[in-house]
Coordinates of C-alpha atoms in Angstrom, one line a residue:
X1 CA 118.5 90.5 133.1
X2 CA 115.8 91.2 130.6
X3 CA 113.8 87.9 129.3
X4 CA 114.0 87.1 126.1
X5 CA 110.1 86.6 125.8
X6 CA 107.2 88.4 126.8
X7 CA 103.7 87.2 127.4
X8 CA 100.4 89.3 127.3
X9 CA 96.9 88.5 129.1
X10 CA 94.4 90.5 128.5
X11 CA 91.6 89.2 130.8
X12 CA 88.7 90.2 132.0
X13 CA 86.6 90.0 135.7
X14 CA 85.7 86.5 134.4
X15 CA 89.0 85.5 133.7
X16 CA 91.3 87.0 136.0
X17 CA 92.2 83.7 137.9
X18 CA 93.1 81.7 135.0
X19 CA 95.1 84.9 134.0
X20 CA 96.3 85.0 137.9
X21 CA 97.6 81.2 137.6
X22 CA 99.4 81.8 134.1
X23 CA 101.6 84.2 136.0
X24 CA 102.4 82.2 138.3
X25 CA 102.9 79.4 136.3
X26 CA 105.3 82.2 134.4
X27 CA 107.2 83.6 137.2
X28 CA 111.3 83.4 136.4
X29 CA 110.5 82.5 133.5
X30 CA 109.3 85.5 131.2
X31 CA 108.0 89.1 131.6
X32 CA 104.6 88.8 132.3
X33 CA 102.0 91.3 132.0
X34 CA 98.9 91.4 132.5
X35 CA 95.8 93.7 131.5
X36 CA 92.7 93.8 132.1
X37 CA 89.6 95.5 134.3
X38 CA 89.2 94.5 137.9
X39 CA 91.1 92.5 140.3
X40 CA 93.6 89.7 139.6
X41 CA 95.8 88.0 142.2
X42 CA 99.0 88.5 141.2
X43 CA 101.4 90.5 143.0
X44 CA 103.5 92.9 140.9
X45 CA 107.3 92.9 140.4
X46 CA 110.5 93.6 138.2
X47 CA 108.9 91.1 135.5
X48 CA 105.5 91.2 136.9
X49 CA 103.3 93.9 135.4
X50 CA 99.5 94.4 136.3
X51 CA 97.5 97.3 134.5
X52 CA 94.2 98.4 134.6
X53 CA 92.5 98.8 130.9
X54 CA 88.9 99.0 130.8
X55 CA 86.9 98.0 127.6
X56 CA 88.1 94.4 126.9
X57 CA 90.5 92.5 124.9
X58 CA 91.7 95.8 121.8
X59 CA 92.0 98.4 125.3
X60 CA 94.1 95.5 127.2
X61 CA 96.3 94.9 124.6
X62 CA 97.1 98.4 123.7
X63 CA 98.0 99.1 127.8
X64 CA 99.9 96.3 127.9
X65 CA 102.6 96.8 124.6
X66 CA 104.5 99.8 125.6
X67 CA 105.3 98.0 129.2
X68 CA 106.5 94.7 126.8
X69 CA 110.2 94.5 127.1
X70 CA 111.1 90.9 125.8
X71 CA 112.0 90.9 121.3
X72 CA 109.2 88.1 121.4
X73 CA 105.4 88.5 123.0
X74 CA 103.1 85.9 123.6
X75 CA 99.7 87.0 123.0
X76 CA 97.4 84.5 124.9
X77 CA 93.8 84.3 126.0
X78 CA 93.7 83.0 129.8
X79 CA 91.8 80.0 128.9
X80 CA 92.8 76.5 130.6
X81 CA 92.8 75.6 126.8
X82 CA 96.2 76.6 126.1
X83 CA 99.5 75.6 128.1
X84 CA 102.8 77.4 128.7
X85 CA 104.5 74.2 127.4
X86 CA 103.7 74.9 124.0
X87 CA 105.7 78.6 123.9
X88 CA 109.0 76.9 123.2
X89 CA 107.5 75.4 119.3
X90 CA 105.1 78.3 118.8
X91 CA 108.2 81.0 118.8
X92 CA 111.0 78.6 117.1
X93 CA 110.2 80.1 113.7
X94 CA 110.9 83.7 115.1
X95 CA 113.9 82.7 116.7
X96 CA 114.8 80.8 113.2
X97 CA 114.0 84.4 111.3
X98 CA 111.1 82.8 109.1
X99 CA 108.6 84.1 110.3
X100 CA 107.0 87.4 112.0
X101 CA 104.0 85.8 113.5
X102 CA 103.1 82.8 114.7
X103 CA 99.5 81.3 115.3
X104 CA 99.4 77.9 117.4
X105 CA 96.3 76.1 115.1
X106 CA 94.2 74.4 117.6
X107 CA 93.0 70.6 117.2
X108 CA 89.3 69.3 117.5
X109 CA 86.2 69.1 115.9
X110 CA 84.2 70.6 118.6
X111 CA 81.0 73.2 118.3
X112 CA 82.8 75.6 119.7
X113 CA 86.1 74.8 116.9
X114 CA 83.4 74.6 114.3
X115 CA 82.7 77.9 114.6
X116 CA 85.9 79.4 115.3
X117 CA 86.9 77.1 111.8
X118 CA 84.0 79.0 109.9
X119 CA 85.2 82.5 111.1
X120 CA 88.7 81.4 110.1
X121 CA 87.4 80.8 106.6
X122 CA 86.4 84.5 106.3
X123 CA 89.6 85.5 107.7
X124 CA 91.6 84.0 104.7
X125 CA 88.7 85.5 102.1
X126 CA 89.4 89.1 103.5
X127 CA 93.1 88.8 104.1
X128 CA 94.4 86.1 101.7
X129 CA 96.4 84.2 104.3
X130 CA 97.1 80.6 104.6
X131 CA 96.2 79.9 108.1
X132 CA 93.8 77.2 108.8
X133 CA 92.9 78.8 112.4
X134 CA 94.4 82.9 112.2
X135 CA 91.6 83.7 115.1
X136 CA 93.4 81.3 117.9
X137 CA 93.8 82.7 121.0
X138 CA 97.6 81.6 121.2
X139 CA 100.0 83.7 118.4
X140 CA 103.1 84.6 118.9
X141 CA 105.0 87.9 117.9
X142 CA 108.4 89.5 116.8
X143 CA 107.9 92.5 119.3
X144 CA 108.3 95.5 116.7
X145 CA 106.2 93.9 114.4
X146 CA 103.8 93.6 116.7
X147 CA 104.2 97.3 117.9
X148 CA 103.8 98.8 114.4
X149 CA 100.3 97.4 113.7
X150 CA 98.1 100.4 114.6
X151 CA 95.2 98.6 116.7
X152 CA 92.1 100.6 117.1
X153 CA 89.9 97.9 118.1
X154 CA 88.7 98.1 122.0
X155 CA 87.1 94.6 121.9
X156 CA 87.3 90.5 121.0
X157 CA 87.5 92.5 117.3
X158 CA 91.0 92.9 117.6
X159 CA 91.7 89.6 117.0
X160 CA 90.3 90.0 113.3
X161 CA 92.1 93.4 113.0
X162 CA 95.4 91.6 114.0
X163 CA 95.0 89.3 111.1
X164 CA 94.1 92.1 108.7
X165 CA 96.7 94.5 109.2
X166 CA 99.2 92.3 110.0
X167 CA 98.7 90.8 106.2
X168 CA 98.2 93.6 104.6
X169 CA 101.7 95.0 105.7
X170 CA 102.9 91.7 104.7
X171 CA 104.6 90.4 107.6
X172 CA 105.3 86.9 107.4
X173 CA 102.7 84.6 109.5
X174 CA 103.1 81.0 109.9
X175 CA 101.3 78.8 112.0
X176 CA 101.9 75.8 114.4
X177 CA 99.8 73.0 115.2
X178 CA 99.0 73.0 119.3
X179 CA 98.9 69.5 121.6
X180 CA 95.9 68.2 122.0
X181 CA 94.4 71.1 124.3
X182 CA 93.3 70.3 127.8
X183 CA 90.0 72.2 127.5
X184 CA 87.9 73.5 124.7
X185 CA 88.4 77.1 123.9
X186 CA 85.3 79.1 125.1
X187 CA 84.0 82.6 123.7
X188 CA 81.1 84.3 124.3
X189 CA 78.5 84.7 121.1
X190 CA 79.6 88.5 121.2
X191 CA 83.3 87.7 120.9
X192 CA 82.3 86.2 117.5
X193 CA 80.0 88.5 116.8
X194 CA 82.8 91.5 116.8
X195 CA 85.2 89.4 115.4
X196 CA 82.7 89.1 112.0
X197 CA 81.8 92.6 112.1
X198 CA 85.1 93.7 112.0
X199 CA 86.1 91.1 108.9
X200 CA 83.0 92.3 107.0
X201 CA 84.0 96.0 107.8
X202 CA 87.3 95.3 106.5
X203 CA 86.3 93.7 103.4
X204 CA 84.1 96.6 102.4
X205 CA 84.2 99.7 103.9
X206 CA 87.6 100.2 105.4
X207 CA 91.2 99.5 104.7
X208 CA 93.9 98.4 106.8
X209 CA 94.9 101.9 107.5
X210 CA 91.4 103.0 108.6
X211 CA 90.7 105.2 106.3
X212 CA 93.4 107.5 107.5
X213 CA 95.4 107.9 104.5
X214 CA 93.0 108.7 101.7
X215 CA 95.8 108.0 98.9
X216 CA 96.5 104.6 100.4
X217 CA 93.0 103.4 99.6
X218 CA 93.9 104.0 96.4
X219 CA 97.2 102.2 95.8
X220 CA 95.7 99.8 97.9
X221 CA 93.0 98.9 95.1
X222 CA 95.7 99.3 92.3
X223 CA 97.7 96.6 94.3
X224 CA 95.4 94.4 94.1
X225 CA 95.1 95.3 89.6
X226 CA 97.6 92.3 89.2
X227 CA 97.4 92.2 85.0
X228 CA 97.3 95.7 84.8
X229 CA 100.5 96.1 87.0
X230 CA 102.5 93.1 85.4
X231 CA 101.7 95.1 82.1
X232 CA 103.4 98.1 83.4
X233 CA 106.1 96.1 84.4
X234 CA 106.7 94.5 81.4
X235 CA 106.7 98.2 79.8
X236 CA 109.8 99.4 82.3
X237 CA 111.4 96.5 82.0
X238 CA 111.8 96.7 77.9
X239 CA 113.9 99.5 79.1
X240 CA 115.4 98.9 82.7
X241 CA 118.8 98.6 82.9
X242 CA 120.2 96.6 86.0
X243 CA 121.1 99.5 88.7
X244 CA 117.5 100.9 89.5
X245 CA 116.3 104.0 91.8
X246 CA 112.4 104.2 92.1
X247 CA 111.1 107.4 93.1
X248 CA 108.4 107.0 94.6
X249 CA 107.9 103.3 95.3
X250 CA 104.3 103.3 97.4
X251 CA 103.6 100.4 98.3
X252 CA 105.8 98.3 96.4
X253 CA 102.7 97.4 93.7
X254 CA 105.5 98.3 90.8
X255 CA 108.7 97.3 92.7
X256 CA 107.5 94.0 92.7
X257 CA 107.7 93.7 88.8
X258 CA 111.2 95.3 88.6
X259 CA 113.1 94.0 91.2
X260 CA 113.8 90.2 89.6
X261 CA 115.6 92.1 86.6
X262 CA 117.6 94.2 88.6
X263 CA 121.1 93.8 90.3
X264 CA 120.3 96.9 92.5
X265 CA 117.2 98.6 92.8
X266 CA 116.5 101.7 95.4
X267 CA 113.2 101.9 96.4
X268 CA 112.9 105.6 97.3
X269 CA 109.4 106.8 99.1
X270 CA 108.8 109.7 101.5
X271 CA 105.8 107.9 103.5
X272 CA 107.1 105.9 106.6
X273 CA 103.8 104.2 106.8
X274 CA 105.3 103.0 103.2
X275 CA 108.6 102.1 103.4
X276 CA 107.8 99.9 106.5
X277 CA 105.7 97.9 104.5
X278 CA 108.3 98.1 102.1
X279 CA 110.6 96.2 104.3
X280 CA 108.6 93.8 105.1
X281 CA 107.5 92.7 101.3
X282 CA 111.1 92.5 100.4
X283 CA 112.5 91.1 103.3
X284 CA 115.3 88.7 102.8
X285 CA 116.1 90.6 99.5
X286 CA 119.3 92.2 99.9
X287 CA 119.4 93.7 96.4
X288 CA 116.0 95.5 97.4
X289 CA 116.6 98.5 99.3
X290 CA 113.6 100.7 100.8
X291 CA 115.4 104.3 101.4
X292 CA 112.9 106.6 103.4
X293 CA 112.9 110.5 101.9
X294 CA 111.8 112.8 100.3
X295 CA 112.9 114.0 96.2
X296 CA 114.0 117.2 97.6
X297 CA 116.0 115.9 100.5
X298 CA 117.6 112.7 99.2
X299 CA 121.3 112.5 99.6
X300 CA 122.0 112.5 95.7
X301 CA 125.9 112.6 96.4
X302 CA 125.4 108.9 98.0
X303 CA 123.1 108.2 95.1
X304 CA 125.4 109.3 92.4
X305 CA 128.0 107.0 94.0
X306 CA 125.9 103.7 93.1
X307 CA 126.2 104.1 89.6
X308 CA 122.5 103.8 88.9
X309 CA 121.7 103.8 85.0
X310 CA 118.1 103.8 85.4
X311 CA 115.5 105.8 87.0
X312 CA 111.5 104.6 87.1
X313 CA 108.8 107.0 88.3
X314 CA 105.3 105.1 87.7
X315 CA 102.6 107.5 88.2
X316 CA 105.1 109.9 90.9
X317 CA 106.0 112.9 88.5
X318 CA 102.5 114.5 89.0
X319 CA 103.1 114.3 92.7
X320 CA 106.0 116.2 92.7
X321 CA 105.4 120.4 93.0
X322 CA 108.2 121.1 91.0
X323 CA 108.7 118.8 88.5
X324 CA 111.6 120.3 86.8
X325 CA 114.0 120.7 89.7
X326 CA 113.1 117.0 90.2
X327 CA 114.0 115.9 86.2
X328 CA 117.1 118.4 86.8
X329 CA 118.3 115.9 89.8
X330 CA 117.7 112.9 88.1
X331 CA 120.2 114.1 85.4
X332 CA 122.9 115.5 87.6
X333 CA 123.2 111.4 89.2
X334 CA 123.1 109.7 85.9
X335 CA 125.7 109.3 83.7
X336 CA 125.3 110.1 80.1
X337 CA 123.0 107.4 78.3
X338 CA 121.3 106.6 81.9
X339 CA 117.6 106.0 81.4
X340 CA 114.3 107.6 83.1
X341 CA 111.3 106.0 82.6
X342 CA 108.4 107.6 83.5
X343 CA 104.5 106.8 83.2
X344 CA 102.2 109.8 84.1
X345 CA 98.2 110.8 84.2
X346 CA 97.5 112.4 80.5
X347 CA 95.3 114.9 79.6
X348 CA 94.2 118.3 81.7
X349 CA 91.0 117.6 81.2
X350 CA 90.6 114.5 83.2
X351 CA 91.9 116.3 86.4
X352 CA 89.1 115.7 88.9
X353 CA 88.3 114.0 92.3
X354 CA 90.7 111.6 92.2
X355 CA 93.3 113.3 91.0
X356 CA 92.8 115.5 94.0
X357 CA 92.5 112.4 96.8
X358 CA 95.8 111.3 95.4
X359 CA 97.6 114.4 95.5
X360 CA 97.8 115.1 91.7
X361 CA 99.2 118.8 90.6
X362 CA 98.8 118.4 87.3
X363 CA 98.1 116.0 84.3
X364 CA 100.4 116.3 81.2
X365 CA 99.9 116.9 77.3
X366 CA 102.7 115.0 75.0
X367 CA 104.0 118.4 74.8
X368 CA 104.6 119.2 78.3
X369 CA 105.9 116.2 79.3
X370 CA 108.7 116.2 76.5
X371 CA 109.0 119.9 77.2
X372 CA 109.9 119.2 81.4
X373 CA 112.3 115.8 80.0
X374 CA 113.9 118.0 77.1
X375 CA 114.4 121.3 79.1
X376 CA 116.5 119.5 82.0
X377 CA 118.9 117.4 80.4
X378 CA 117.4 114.8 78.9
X379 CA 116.8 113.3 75.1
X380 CA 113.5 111.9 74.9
X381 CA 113.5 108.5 72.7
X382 CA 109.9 107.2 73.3
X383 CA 107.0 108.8 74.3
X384 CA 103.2 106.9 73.5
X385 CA 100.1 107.0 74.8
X386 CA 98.7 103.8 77.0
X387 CA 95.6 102.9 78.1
X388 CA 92.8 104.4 76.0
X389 CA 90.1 102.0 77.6
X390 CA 90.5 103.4 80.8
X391 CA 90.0 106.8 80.1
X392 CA 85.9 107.0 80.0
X393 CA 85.7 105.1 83.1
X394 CA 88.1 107.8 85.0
X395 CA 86.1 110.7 83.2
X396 CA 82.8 109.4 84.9
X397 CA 84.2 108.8 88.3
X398 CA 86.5 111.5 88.9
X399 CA 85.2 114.5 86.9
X400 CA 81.2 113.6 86.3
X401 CA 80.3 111.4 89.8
X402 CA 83.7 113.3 91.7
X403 CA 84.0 110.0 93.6
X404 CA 87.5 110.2 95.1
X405 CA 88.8 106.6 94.5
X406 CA 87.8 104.2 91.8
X407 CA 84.8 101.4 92.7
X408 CA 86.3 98.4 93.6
X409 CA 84.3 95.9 91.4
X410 CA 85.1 98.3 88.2
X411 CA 88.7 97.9 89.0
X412 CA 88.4 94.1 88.8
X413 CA 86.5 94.0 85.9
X414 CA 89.0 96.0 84.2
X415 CA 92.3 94.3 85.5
X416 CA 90.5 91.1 84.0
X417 CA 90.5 92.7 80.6
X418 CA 93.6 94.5 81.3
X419 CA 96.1 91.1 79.1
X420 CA 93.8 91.8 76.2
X421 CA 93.7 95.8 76.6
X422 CA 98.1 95.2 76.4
X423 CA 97.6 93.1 73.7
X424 CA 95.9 95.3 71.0
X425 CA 97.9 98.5 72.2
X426 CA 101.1 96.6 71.0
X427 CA 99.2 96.7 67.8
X428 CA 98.2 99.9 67.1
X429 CA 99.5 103.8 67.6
X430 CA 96.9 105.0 69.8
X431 CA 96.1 108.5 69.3
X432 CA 95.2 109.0 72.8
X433 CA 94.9 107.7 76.2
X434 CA 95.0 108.3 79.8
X435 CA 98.7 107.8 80.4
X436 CA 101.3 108.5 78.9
X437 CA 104.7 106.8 78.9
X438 CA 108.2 108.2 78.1
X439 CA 111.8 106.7 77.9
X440 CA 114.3 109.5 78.3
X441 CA 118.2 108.9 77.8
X442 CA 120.3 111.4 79.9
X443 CA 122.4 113.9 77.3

């Protein structure tokens, strides 16, 4: 019989015999599995797993998941701190479905809690979470969530990377308060060390993804534009109708403002790395659905069949190589009077750095925009230029200083103008900007 629950040590030479006495303590149990560098006296069985993994906590943790058979893991430091008697509350709210992670918050006002407290306080600064004490050394894990986390860290630093990534894909973490412990936690100065260094990193230089997807860092920075989105939102939802396919749905930064006015809404995206975040933000919402493919491969016949009468592209058309095939299969699943509302980069002569990092193939005139809408089936009832404010600060960065993403502390300052940018726009025709934003009825 496979256990329901797994538990991880990662130890090392100078914990090994704690680590050996948890699995003990463990045997019959739970799958127990244990990684580390040197010896540990523990003898190896049908739930008993040993592995050698040298370079510390990251490298143990990394050996140890793919032997991990139990749907929840205990990931625990071998301290005499922490007790097998707390596993049954710290894993209740995965078993109850609330919750993806779960850290056990350690009591105490120790030197040694004191600074794990302060270091916990620049956890929820970088990652936004609500955990009094995210860096415990006692957490508890739905299995896959825990496997899709991409953890590069070799050291005590994964326990900061954990945190970061695991918020950023938006997993749900909770927390539960521990017994009084039976020892005070104890970390060497370097385990905090790596642990800071790795927060600081994270808040400055690198994203949750590493830097691997250059686009990401981009709608990454746009995610966090909250005025400037819920002013796009407001924009699609003047027109949405209640049966919604997104193409192109990133992140979710713009399926967050459609989906409370919609009955339906498919959340097409070709990324994996995507649409698993994807389900995790709208977990729980069964009207929300994240559909992995690409425009050229989607199975329109099933679309078709859901009766959509609206389709949203926000900032997507430009990505496409052929945008007029794409327009042309938009119209063949709509019935007639079915919407497509569509926001795209403006003006050829912005195309620059950015525009390449993103994966831009073009930037459109009023003209060719109305020309790809009009030639493939469409009527188009609105099309207006948006955001003329933003256009000198993209000219500068992406065409005169080629940067390749837009300066974080710009972005802010802009998304704090951004209500009273919306504002005046509703006022006035502008005669140009740097989007541009159609409504199209299907003809």
């Amino acid at each position: 019989m496979v256990p329901a629950l797994s538990v991880v040590l990662p130890y090392t030479p100078a914990t090994a015999a704690a680590a050996a006495r948890f699995a003990h303590a463990l045997a019959g149990q739970a799958q127990v599995v244990l990684a580390g560098e040197g010896p540990v006296d523990v003898t190896p069985g049908p739930n008993v797993h040993v592995l050698s993994a040298l370079g510390g906590k990251g490298a143990a943790i990394r050996a140890a998941l793919p032997h991990v058979t139990g749907g929840m893991t205990v990931l625990q430091d071998p301290d005499a701190a922490y007790s097998p008697d707390s596993y049954d509350a710290l894993v209740q709210p995965l078993r109850d479905d609330t919750a993806d992670a779960v850290f056990g918050r350690r009591p105490g006002n120790s030197a040694e809690m004191m600074a794990e407290r302060a270091l916990g306080g620049i956890t929820r600064f970088v990652t936004d979470v609500a955990l009094v004490d995210p860096l415990t050394g006692l957490r508890a894990f739905r299995t896959d969530a825990l496997r899709s986390i991409q953890l590069t860290s070799d050291d005590d630093s994964v326990d900061a990377e954990l945190v970061v990534k695991m918020a950023a894909q938006l997993f749900r973490l909770t927390e539960v308060s521990l017994p009084p412990l039976q020892a005070v936690p104890r970390r060497p100065a370097s385990a905090h060390l790596a642990r800071l260094r790795t927060l600081v990193r994270y808040a400055t230089v690198r994203d949750d993804a590493d830097n691997q997807h250059e686009g990401y860092s981009t709608l990454e920075r746009m995610d966090g534009a909250t005025h400037y989105n819920q002013w796009l939102g407001r924009r699609f939802r003047e027109h949405m109708g209640r049966r919604v396919l997104e193409i192109g749905a990133g992140i979710g930064t713009i399926t967050r403002e459609l989906e409370a006015g919609a009955e339906m809404l498919v959340a097409l995206e070709v990324e994996r790395f995507y649409v698993d975040r994807l389900k995790n933000l709208f977990r729980g919402k069964p009207h929300v659905r994240p559909y992995l493919s690409d425009v050229a491969l989607a199975d329109w016949e099933s679309l078709k069949a859901e009766k959509l009468d609206t389709i949203v592209l926000s900032n997507v058309l430009e990505h496409i190589p052929d945008d007029a095939a794409a327009v042309r299969r938009f119209r063949q699943i709509l019935q007639v009077d079915g919407r497509v509302l569509i926001l795209v980069p403006a003006l050829p002569q912005l195309f620059g750095a950015i525009d390449e990092a993103v994966g831009h193939y073009r930037r459109y005139t009023q003209d060719s925009l109305r020309a790809v809408l009009e030639q493939n089936g469409f009527r188009v009832d609105t099309l207006e230029w948006m955001n003329l404010v933003g256009l000198p600060g993209w000219f500068v960065n992406s065409r005169i200083l080629r940067r390749r993403a837009v300066p974080k502390l710009q972005l802010k300052l802009y998304d704090t103008l951004a209500p009273l940018f919306a504002r005046a726009e509703q006022q006035v025709k502008l005669p140009v900007g740097m989007s541009l934003f159609a409504v199209a009825r299907a003809v």
